[in-house]
mmCIF file of C-alpha atoms in Angstrom:
data_model
loop_
_atom_site.group_PDB
_atom_site.id
_atom_site.type_symbol
_atom_site.label_atom_id
_atom_site.label_comp_id
_atom_site.label_asym_id
_atom_site.label_seq_id
_atom_site.Cartn_x
_atom_site.Cartn_y
_atom_site.Cartn_z
ATOM 1 C CA UNK A 189 0.000 0.000 0.000
ATOM 2 C CA UNK A 190 1.407 3.367 -0.995
ATOM 3 C CA UNK A 191 2.244 5.516 2.023
ATOM 4 C CA UNK A 192 2.207 2.598 4.461
ATOM 5 C CA UNK A 193 5.388 2.865 6.551
ATOM 6 C CA UNK A 194 6.525 1.808 9.993
ATOM 7 C CA UNK A 195 6.029 5.372 11.282
ATOM 8 C CA UNK A 196 2.511 5.483 9.836
ATOM 9 C CA UNK A 197 1.667 2.197 11.565
ATOM 10 C CA UNK A 198 3.024 3.396 14.904
ATOM 11 C CA UNK A 199 1.089 6.664 14.693
ATOM 12 C CA UNK A 200 -2.076 4.767 13.765
ATOM 13 C CA UNK A 201 -1.413 2.310 16.599
ATOM 14 C CA UNK A 202 -1.234 5.128 19.143
ATOM 15 C CA UNK A 203 -4.486 6.580 17.846
ATOM 16 C CA UNK A 204 -6.191 3.193 18.011
ATOM 17 C CA UNK A 205 -4.795 2.635 21.521
ATOM 18 C CA UNK A 206 -6.644 5.740 22.721
ATOM 19 C CA UNK A 207 -9.868 4.360 21.273
ATOM 20 C CA UNK A 208 -9.768 0.704 22.331
ATOM 21 C CA UNK A 209 -7.084 0.362 25.020
ATOM 22 C CA UNK A 210 -4.247 -2.143 25.144
ATOM 23 C CA UNK A 211 -6.511 -5.206 25.269
ATOM 24 C CA UNK A 212 -8.409 -4.093 22.179
ATOM 25 C CA UNK A 213 -5.314 -3.297 20.134
ATOM 26 C CA UNK A 214 -4.455 -6.028 17.616
ATOM 27 C CA UNK A 215 -2.575 -6.095 14.327
ATOM 28 C CA UNK A 216 -5.747 -7.257 12.599
ATOM 29 C CA UNK A 217 -7.752 -4.369 14.017
ATOM 30 C CA UNK A 218 -5.044 -1.904 13.065
ATOM 31 C CA UNK A 219 -5.076 -3.254 9.511
ATOM 32 C CA UNK A 220 -8.844 -2.809 9.375
ATOM 33 C CA UNK A 221 -8.508 0.792 10.578
ATOM 34 C CA UNK A 222 -6.042 1.437 7.766
ATOM 35 C CA UNK A 223 -8.220 -0.316 5.207
ATOM 36 C CA UNK A 224 -5.752 -3.089 4.382
ATOM 37 C CA UNK A 225 -5.327 -6.809 5.042
ATOM 38 C CA UNK A 226 -3.077 -7.872 7.936
ATOM 39 C CA UNK A 227 -0.329 -9.293 5.662
ATOM 40 C CA UNK A 228 0.221 -5.796 4.254
ATOM 41 C CA UNK A 229 1.477 -4.698 7.678
ATOM 42 C CA UNK A 230 4.014 -7.500 8.007
ATOM 43 C CA UNK A 231 6.399 -5.748 5.642
ATOM 44 C CA UNK A 232 6.848 -3.149 8.402
ATOM 45 C CA UNK A 233 5.555 -4.699 11.672
ATOM 46 C CA UNK A 234 5.788 -8.476 12.090
ATOM 47 C CA UNK A 235 4.101 -8.939 15.487
ATOM 48 C CA UNK A 236 1.952 -7.064 17.973
ATOM 49 C CA UNK A 237 4.945 -6.851 20.324
ATOM 50 C CA UNK A 238 7.024 -5.218 17.609
ATOM 51 C CA UNK A 239 4.208 -2.699 17.126
ATOM 52 C CA UNK A 240 4.088 -2.043 20.871
ATOM 53 C CA UNK A 241 7.884 -1.627 21.000
ATOM 54 C CA UNK A 242 7.640 1.018 18.280
ATOM 55 C CA UNK A 243 4.757 2.767 20.050
ATOM 56 C CA UNK A 244 6.697 2.759 23.322
ATOM 57 C CA UNK A 245 9.709 4.280 21.586
ATOM 58 C CA UNK A 246 7.471 7.024 20.166
ATOM 59 C CA UNK A 247 5.943 7.756 23.590
ATOM 60 C CA UNK A 248 9.393 8.042 25.175
ATOM 61 C CA UNK A 249 10.890 10.193 22.415
ATOM 62 C CA UNK A 250 7.954 12.617 22.324
ATOM 63 C CA UNK A 251 8.665 13.376 25.982
ATOM 64 C CA UNK A 252 11.680 15.353 24.773
ATOM 65 C CA UNK A 253 14.615 13.212 25.788
ATOM 66 C CA UNK A 254 18.081 14.685 25.628
ATOM 67 C CA UNK A 255 20.848 16.173 27.785
ATOM 68 C CA UNK A 256 20.418 19.222 30.038
ATOM 69 C CA UNK A 257 20.214 22.647 28.461
ATOM 70 C CA UNK A 258 23.366 24.815 28.645
ATOM 71 C CA UNK A 259 23.782 25.986 32.237
ATOM 72 C CA UNK A 260 20.848 23.886 33.510
ATOM 73 C CA UNK A 261 21.637 22.160 36.840
ATOM 74 C CA UNK A 262 21.215 18.406 36.653
ATOM 75 C CA UNK A 263 18.597 18.539 39.425
ATOM 76 C CA UNK A 264 16.384 20.898 37.402
ATOM 77 C CA UNK A 265 16.956 18.827 34.270
ATOM 78 C CA UNK A 266 15.963 15.578 36.002
ATOM 79 C CA UNK A 267 12.796 17.203 37.344
ATOM 80 C CA UNK A 268 11.914 18.654 33.932
ATOM 81 C CA UNK A 269 12.631 15.331 32.234
ATOM 82 C CA UNK A 270 10.521 13.424 34.767
ATOM 83 C CA UNK A 271 7.518 15.732 34.397
ATOM 84 C CA UNK A 272 7.697 15.596 30.623
ATOM 85 C CA UNK A 273 7.993 11.811 30.604
ATOM 86 C CA UNK A 274 5.000 11.463 32.931
ATOM 87 C CA UNK A 275 2.954 13.801 30.732
ATOM 88 C CA UNK A 276 3.834 11.754 27.658
ATOM 89 C CA UNK A 277 2.770 8.509 29.349
ATOM 90 C CA UNK A 278 -0.496 10.072 30.488
ATOM 91 C CA UNK A 279 -1.172 11.427 26.994
ATOM 92 C CA UNK A 280 -1.862 7.899 25.698
ATOM 93 C CA UNK A 281 -4.421 5.504 27.119
ATOM 94 C CA UNK A 282 -2.514 2.670 28.840
ATOM 95 C CA UNK A 283 0.702 4.520 27.966
ATOM 96 C CA UNK A 284 2.560 3.299 31.046
ATOM 97 C CA UNK A 285 1.564 -0.311 30.342
ATOM 98 C CA UNK A 286 2.800 -0.052 26.765
ATOM 99 C CA UNK A 287 6.166 1.360 27.806
ATOM 100 C CA UNK A 288 6.642 -0.965 30.790
ATOM 101 C CA UNK A 289 6.237 -4.062 28.625
ATOM 102 C CA UNK A 290 8.371 -2.909 25.702
ATOM 103 C CA UNK A 291 11.932 -3.492 24.570
ATOM 104 C CA UNK A 292 13.762 -0.189 24.140
ATOM 105 C CA UNK A 293 15.392 0.611 20.832
ATOM 106 C CA UNK A 294 15.850 3.145 18.083
ATOM 107 C CA UNK A 295 15.856 6.850 18.853
ATOM 108 C CA UNK A 296 15.112 6.454 22.567
ATOM 109 C CA UNK A 297 18.355 4.501 23.139
ATOM 110 C CA UNK A 298 20.431 7.059 21.228
ATOM 111 C CA UNK A 299 18.931 9.901 23.275
ATOM 112 C CA UNK A 300 19.520 7.872 26.430
ATOM 113 C CA UNK A 301 23.221 7.596 25.601
ATOM 114 C CA UNK A 302 23.411 11.397 25.253
ATOM 115 C CA UNK A 303 21.755 11.828 28.634
ATOM 116 C CA UNK A 304 24.113 9.427 30.379
ATOM 117 C CA UNK A 305 27.160 11.116 28.831
ATOM 118 C CA UNK A 306 25.924 14.517 30.022
ATOM 119 C CA UNK A 307 25.446 13.189 33.559
ATOM 120 C CA UNK A 308 28.985 11.791 33.595
ATOM 121 C CA UNK A 309 30.227 15.256 32.606
ATOM 122 C CA UNK A 310 28.400 16.604 35.671
ATOM 123 C CA UNK A 311 30.098 14.289 38.156
ATOM 124 C CA UNK A 312 28.169 11.022 37.947
ATOM 125 C CA UNK A 313 29.958 7.762 37.309
ATOM 126 C CA UNK A 314 28.454 5.797 34.394
ATOM 127 C CA UNK A 315 26.867 3.382 36.876
ATOM 128 C CA UNK A 316 25.410 6.201 38.986
ATOM 129 C CA UNK A 317 24.013 7.881 35.876
ATOM 130 C CA UNK A 318 22.371 4.661 34.687
ATOM 131 C CA UNK A 319 20.940 3.814 38.108
ATOM 132 C CA UNK A 320 19.621 7.337 38.618
ATOM 133 C CA UNK A 321 17.750 7.407 35.308
ATOM 134 C CA UNK A 322 16.563 3.835 35.780
ATOM 135 C CA UNK A 323 15.230 4.479 39.291
ATOM 136 C CA UNK A 324 13.507 7.653 38.131
ATOM 137 C CA UNK A 325 11.960 5.883 35.126
ATOM 138 C CA UNK A 326 10.697 3.019 37.296
ATOM 139 C CA UNK A 327 9.157 5.533 39.695
ATOM 140 C CA UNK A 328 7.397 7.413 36.902
ATOM 141 C CA UNK A 329 6.185 4.239 35.186
ATOM 142 C CA UNK A 330 4.808 2.888 38.454
ATOM 143 C CA UNK A 331 3.136 6.149 39.374
ATOM 144 C CA UNK A 332 1.444 6.489 36.001
ATOM 145 C CA UNK A 333 0.431 2.818 35.981
ATOM 146 C CA UNK A 334 -1.400 3.502 39.228
ATOM 147 C CA UNK A 335 -2.900 6.765 37.967
ATOM 148 C CA UNK A 336 -4.234 5.174 34.797
ATOM 149 C CA UNK A 337 -5.462 2.043 36.579
ATOM 150 C CA UNK A 338 -7.333 4.039 39.228
ATOM 151 C CA UNK A 339 -8.871 6.331 36.627
ATOM 152 C CA UNK A 340 -10.061 3.306 34.656
ATOM 153 C CA UNK A 341 -11.435 1.505 37.721
ATOM 154 C CA UNK A 342 -13.248 4.580 39.038
ATOM 155 C CA UNK A 343 -14.800 5.156 35.628
ATOM 156 C CA UNK A 344 -16.053 1.579 35.563
ATOM 157 C CA UNK A 345 -17.375 1.421 39.126
ATOM 158 C CA UNK A 346 -18.418 5.012 39.677
ATOM 159 C CA UNK A 347 -17.990 4.601 43.437
ATOM 160 C CA UNK A 348 -15.589 5.451 46.256
ATOM 161 C CA UNK A 349 -14.490 3.138 49.091
ATOM 162 C CA UNK A 350 -15.972 3.471 52.596
ATOM 163 C CA UNK A 351 -13.250 4.779 54.931
ATOM 164 C CA UNK A 352 -15.392 5.221 58.049
ATOM 165 C CA UNK A 353 -13.399 2.566 59.928
ATOM 166 C CA UNK A 354 -10.013 3.860 58.718
ATOM 167 C CA UNK A 355 -9.702 7.269 60.433
ATOM 168 C CA UNK A 356 -5.971 7.847 59.866
ATOM 169 C CA UNK A 357 -6.194 7.033 56.194
ATOM 170 C CA UNK A 358 -9.345 9.115 55.870
ATOM 171 C CA UNK A 359 -7.620 12.087 57.524
ATOM 172 C CA UNK A 360 -4.646 11.759 55.205
ATOM 173 C CA UNK A 361 -6.865 11.555 52.134
ATOM 174 C CA UNK A 362 -8.737 14.705 53.156
ATOM 175 C CA UNK A 363 -5.474 16.546 52.485
ATOM 176 C CA UNK A 364 -5.255 15.192 48.956
ATOM 177 C CA UNK A 365 -5.409 12.196 46.665
ATOM 178 C CA UNK A 366 -2.891 9.334 47.065
ATOM 179 C CA UNK A 367 -2.068 9.828 43.399
ATOM 180 C CA UNK A 368 -1.767 12.898 41.203
ATOM 181 C CA UNK A 369 0.488 15.913 40.877
ATOM 182 C CA UNK A 370 1.262 16.594 44.548
ATOM 183 C CA UNK A 371 2.156 12.992 45.311
ATOM 184 C CA UNK A 372 4.231 12.735 42.146
ATOM 185 C CA UNK A 373 6.168 15.908 43.007
ATOM 186 C CA UNK A 374 6.807 14.659 46.544
ATOM 187 C CA UNK A 375 8.316 11.424 45.270
ATOM 188 C CA UNK A 376 10.297 13.224 42.575
ATOM 189 C CA UNK A 377 11.810 15.666 45.079
ATOM 190 C CA UNK A 378 12.700 12.780 47.381
ATOM 191 C CA UNK A 379 14.480 10.910 44.589
ATOM 192 C CA UNK A 380 16.461 13.963 43.520
ATOM 193 C CA UNK A 381 17.456 14.795 47.104
ATOM 194 C CA UNK A 382 18.493 11.201 47.603
ATOM 195 C CA UNK A 383 20.641 11.363 44.477
ATOM 196 C CA UNK A 384 22.328 14.515 45.796
ATOM 197 C CA UNK A 385 23.250 12.681 48.991
ATOM 198 C CA UNK A 386 24.750 9.787 47.030
ATOM 199 C CA UNK A 387 26.922 12.169 45.007
ATOM 200 C CA UNK A 388 27.975 14.241 48.019
ATOM 201 C CA UNK A 389 31.630 13.496 48.882
#
């Protein structure tokens, strides 16, 4: 099919993901959306997992990966990177699930190398740089997995749990949700402060 490329399939896959969710996304359904037979896609995407890997790469790259800006402290860069990555995951239905189950490759790995090199220039060892980014990514993925799962469950049930016999938890929840921006920022600040203490001589 003229105009059918890997990038076109990935873009169409992300659009279909928003409509049907991860469970509803299949290569056959994607082919139907594009008006072709499934074999036409196999020139570019051989399996559903390969499609998901490409979609995950696109979600990560659109977050704006790359080294810190000139003069930007690594702490501010990590915070900016984390917020952008979270926003990119949240921008796609089941985005965190797609990324968590994917094999990294392509542009995201090349950008990742640039980030690690920039961190080494700022005093990290290669291992510290890798572990810092990995820990931060795991935190963001887990947080967004919870955010998207809770949003989906609440939409399905349309109800809230009874906390009348859990006074401490109820008091804590009156000050805010256990997920969302404030909780995310608290965890992010804690991770960055912890990284500072590891680097401190």
